[in-house]
Short mmCIF file of C-alpha atoms in Angstrom, two decimals:
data_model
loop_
_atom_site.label_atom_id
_atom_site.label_comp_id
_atom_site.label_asym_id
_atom_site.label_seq_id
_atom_site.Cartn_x
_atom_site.Cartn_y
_atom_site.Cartn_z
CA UNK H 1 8.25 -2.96 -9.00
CA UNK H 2 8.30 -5.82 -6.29
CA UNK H 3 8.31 -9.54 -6.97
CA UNK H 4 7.09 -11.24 -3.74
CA UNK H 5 7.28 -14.81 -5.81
CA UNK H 6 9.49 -15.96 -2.09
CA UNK H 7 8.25 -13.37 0.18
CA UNK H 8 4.47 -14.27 -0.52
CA UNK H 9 4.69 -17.56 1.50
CA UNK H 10 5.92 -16.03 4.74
CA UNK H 11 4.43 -12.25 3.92
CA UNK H 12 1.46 -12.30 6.43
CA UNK H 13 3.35 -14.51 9.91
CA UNK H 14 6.32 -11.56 8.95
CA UNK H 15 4.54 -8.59 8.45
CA UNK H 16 0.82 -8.95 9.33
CA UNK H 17 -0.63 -8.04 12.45
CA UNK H 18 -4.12 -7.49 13.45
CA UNK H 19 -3.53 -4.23 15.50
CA UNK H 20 -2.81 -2.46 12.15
CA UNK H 21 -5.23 -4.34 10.18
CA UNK H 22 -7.81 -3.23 12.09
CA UNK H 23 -6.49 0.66 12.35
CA UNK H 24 -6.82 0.21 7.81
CA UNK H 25 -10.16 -1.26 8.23
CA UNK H 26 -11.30 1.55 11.10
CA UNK H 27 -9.89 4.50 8.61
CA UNK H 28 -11.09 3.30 5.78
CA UNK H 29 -14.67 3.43 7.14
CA UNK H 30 -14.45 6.39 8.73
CA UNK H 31 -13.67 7.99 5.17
CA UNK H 32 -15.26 5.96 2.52
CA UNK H 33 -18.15 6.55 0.72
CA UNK H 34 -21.13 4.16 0.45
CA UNK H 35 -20.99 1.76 -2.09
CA UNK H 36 -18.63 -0.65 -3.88
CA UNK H 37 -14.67 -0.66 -3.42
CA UNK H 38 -12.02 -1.82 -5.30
CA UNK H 39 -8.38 -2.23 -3.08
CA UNK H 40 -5.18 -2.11 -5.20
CA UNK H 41 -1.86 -3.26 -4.33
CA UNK H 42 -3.96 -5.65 -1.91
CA UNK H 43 -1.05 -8.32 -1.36
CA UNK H 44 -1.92 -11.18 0.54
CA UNK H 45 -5.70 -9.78 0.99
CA UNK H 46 -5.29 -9.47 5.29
CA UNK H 47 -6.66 -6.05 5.06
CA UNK H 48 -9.19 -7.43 2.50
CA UNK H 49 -10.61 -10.01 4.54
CA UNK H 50 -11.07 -7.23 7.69
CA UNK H 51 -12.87 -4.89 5.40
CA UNK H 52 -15.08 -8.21 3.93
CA UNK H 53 -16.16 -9.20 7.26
CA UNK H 54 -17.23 -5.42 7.71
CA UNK H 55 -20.03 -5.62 4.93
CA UNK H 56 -18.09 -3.59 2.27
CA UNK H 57 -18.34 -4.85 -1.10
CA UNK H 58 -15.05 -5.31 -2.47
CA UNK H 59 -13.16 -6.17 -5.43
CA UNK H 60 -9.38 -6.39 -5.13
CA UNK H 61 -6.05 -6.37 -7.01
CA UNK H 62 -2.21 -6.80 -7.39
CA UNK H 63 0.75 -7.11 -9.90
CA UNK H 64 1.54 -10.69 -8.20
CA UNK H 65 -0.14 -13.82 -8.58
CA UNK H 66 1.50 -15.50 -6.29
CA UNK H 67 0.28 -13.16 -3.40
CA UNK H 68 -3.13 -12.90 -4.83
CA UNK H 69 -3.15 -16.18 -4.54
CA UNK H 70 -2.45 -16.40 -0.82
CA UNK H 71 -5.47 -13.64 -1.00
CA UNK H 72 -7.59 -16.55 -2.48
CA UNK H 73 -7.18 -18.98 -0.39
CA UNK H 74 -8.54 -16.79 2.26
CA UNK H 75 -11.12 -14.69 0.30
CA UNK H 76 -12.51 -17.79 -1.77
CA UNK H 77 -14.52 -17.27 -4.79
CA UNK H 78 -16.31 -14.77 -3.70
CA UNK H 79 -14.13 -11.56 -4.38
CA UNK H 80 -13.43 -10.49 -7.48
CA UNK H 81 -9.80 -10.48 -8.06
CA UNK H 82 -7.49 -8.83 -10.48
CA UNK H 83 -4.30 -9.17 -11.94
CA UNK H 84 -3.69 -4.94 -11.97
CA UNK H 85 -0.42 -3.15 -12.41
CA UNK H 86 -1.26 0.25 -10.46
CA UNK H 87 0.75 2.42 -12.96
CA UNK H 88 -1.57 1.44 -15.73
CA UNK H 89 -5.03 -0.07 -15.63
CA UNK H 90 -8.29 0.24 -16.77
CA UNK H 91 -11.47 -1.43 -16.06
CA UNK H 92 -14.89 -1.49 -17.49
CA UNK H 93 -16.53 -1.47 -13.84
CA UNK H 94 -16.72 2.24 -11.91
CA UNK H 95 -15.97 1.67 -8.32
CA UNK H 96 -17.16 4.19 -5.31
CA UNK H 97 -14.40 3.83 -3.61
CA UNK H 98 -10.29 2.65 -4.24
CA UNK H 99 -7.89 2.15 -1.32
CA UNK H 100 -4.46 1.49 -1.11
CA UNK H 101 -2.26 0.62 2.19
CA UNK H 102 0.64 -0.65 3.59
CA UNK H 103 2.70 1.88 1.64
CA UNK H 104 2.22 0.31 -1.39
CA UNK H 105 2.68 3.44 -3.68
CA UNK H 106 6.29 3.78 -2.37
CA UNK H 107 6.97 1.19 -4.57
CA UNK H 108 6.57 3.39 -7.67
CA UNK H 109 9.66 4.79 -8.31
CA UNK H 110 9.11 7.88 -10.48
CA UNK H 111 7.19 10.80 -10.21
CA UNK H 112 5.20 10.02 -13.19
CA UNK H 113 4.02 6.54 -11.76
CA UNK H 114 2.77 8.22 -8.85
CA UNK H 115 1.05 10.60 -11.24
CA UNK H 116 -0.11 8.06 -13.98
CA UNK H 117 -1.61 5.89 -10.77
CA UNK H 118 -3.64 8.48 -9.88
CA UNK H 119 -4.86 9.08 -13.15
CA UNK H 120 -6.03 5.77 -13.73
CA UNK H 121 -7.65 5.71 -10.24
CA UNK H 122 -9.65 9.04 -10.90
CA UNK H 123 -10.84 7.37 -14.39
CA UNK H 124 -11.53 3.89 -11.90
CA UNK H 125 -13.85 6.06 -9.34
CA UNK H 126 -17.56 7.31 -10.08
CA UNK H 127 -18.19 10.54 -9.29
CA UNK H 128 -17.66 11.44 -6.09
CA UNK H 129 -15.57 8.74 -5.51
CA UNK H 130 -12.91 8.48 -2.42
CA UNK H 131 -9.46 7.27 -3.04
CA UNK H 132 -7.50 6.56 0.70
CA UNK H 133 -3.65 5.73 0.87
CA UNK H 134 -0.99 6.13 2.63
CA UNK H 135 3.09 6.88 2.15
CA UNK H 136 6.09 6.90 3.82
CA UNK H 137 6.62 10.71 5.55
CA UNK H 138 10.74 11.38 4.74
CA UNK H 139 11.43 10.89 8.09
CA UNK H 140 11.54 7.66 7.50
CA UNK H 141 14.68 7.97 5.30
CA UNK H 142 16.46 9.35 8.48
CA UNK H 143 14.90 6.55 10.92
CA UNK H 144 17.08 3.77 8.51
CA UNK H 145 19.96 5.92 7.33
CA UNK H 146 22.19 3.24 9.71
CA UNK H 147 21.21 -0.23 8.61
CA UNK H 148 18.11 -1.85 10.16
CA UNK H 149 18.98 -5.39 10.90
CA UNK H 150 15.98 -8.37 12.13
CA UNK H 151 16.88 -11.98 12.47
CA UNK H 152 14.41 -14.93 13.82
CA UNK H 153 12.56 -17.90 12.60
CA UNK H 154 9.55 -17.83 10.60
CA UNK H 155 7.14 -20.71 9.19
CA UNK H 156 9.44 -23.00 7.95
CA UNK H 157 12.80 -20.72 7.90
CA UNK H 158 15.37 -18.89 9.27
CA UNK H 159 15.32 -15.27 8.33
CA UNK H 160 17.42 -11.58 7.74
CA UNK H 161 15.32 -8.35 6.81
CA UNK H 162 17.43 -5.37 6.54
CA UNK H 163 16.11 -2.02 5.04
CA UNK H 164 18.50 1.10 4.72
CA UNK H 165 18.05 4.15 3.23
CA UNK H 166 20.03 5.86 -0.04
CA UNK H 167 19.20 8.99 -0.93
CA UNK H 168 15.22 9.07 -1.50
CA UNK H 169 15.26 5.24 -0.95
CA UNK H 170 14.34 2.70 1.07
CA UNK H 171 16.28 -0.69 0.70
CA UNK H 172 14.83 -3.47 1.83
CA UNK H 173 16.64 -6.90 1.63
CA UNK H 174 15.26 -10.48 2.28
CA UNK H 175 16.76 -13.66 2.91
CA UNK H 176 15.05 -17.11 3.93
CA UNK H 177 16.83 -20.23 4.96
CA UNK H 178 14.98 -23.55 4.54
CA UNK H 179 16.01 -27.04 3.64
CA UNK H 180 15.42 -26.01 0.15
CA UNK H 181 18.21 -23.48 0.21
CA UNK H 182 18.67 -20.17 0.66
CA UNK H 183 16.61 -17.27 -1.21
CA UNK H 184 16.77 -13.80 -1.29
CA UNK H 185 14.56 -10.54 -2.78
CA UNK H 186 14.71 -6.96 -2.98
CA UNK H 187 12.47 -4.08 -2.63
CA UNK H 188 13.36 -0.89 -3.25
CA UNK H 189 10.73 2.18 -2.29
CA UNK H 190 11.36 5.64 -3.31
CA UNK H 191 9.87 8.44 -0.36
CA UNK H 192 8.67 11.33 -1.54
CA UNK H 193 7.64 14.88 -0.18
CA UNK H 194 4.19 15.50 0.49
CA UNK H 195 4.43 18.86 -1.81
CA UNK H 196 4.88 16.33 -4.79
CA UNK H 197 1.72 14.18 -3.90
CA UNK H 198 -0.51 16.88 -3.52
CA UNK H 199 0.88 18.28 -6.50
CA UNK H 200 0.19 14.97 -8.50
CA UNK H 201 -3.12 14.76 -7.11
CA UNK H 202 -4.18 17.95 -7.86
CA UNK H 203 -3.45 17.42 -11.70
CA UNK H 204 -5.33 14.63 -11.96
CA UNK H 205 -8.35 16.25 -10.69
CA UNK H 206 -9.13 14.98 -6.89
CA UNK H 207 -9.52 17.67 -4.18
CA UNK H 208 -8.10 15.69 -0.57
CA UNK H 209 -7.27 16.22 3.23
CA UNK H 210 -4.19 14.57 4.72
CA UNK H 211 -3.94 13.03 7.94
CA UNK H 212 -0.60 11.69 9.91
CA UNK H 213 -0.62 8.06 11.37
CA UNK H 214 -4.95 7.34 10.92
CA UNK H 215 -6.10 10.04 13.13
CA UNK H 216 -3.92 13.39 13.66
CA UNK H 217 -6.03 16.01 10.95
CA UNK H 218 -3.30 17.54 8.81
CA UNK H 219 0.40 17.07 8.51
CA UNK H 220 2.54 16.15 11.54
CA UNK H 221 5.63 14.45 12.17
CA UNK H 222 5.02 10.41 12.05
CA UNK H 223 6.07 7.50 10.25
CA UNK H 224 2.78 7.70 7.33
CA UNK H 225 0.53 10.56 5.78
CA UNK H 226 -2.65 9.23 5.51
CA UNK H 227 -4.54 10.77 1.99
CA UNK H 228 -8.36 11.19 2.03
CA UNK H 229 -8.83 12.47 -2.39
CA UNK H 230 -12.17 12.97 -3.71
CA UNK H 231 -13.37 12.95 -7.62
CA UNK H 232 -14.90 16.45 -7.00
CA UNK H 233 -15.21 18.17 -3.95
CA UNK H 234 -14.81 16.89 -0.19
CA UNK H 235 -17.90 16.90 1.53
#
């Protein structure tokens, strides 16, 4: 799983931009269900604070303190917040609703992550819950198979992002130059067929509909599937 204790401080001027913000926040109302919501893997809380300032009540988590602590200091007080590990949690309050973006499940990196996720998410939802994420489509393994390589300046550093792809993984690699040093981190996601997530969703209960990049109904060639699961029957 990923550490982001040195990629939380520059996470959202690197990777966050409002265009795709927005396109979350847009799919996940389309799709949700009325009522409470509780985001997973929420990182830095950008996507959060989008779906706040939309009126949906929202509870959110991570595995790293440090980034849900960049998430507080734009969130406040007044979202519940949860140090979660998305393989295994429980909690006492049912939610409506669980999301989770950004391609945040490619960081599990065994098929029975994936699959002990989802249970915990189907035991997280009420009845008739939604659950929305999205995941990597294998193209993307292709798309890096030749090192991608980005250089520039960010915050207070200089920095190198390469990903690359080995076998069913994605390899991303991180180093930041300030006048502290240099640091590094890696994150390794693991891309898997969309046979295997329905598959892993369908034995833990939820019935779904898959869309390709937000809006194209069904499977397509793009960079994301976008999952719509339901604790009982889609409406």
């Amino acid at each position: 799983m990923r550490s982001y204790s040195i990629l939380a401080n520059y996470y959202d001027a690197l990777f966050v931009d409002e265009e795709s913000v927005n396109l979350w926040a847009d799919f996940t109302c389309l799709h949700k269900k009325k009522g409470n919501m509780l985001e997973i893997a929420a990182g830095s809380g950008a996507i959060s604070e989008e779906l706040i300032k939309r009126g949906i009540d929202l509870a959110i988590s991570d595995l790293s303190m440090d980034m849900l602590q960049i998430a507080k200091e734009k969130l406040g007080e007044r979202v519940p917040m949860y140090t979660l590990d998305m393989r295994n949690f429980r909690l006492e309050q049912k939610f409506d609703n669980v999301i989770c973006f950004n391609d945040s499940l490619n960081y599990l990196l065994e098929e029975e992550e994936i699959l002990s996720c989802f249970h915990c998410v189907y035991e997280a939802l009420n009845e008739g819950g939604v659950f929305l994420f999205d995941m990597h489509q294998l193209s993307r393994l292709e798309e890096f198979s030749e090192e991608y390589v980005e250089e520039g300046e960010v915050k207070d550093a200089e920095y190198q992002w390469t990903i690359v792809s080995d076998d069913d993984y994605l390899c991303h690699h991180l180093t930041f130059w300030n006048a502290a040093g240099e640091m590094s981190e890696e994150h390794i996601q693991r891309v898997y067929s969309s046979e295997m997530i329905r598959e892993c969703l369908r034995k833990s209960g939820f019935t779904y509909e898959v869309y390709t990049d937000f809006i194209k109904k069904e499977e397509e060639d793009g960079e994301k599937w976008y999952f719509v699961a339901r604790k009982g029957n889609l409406c």
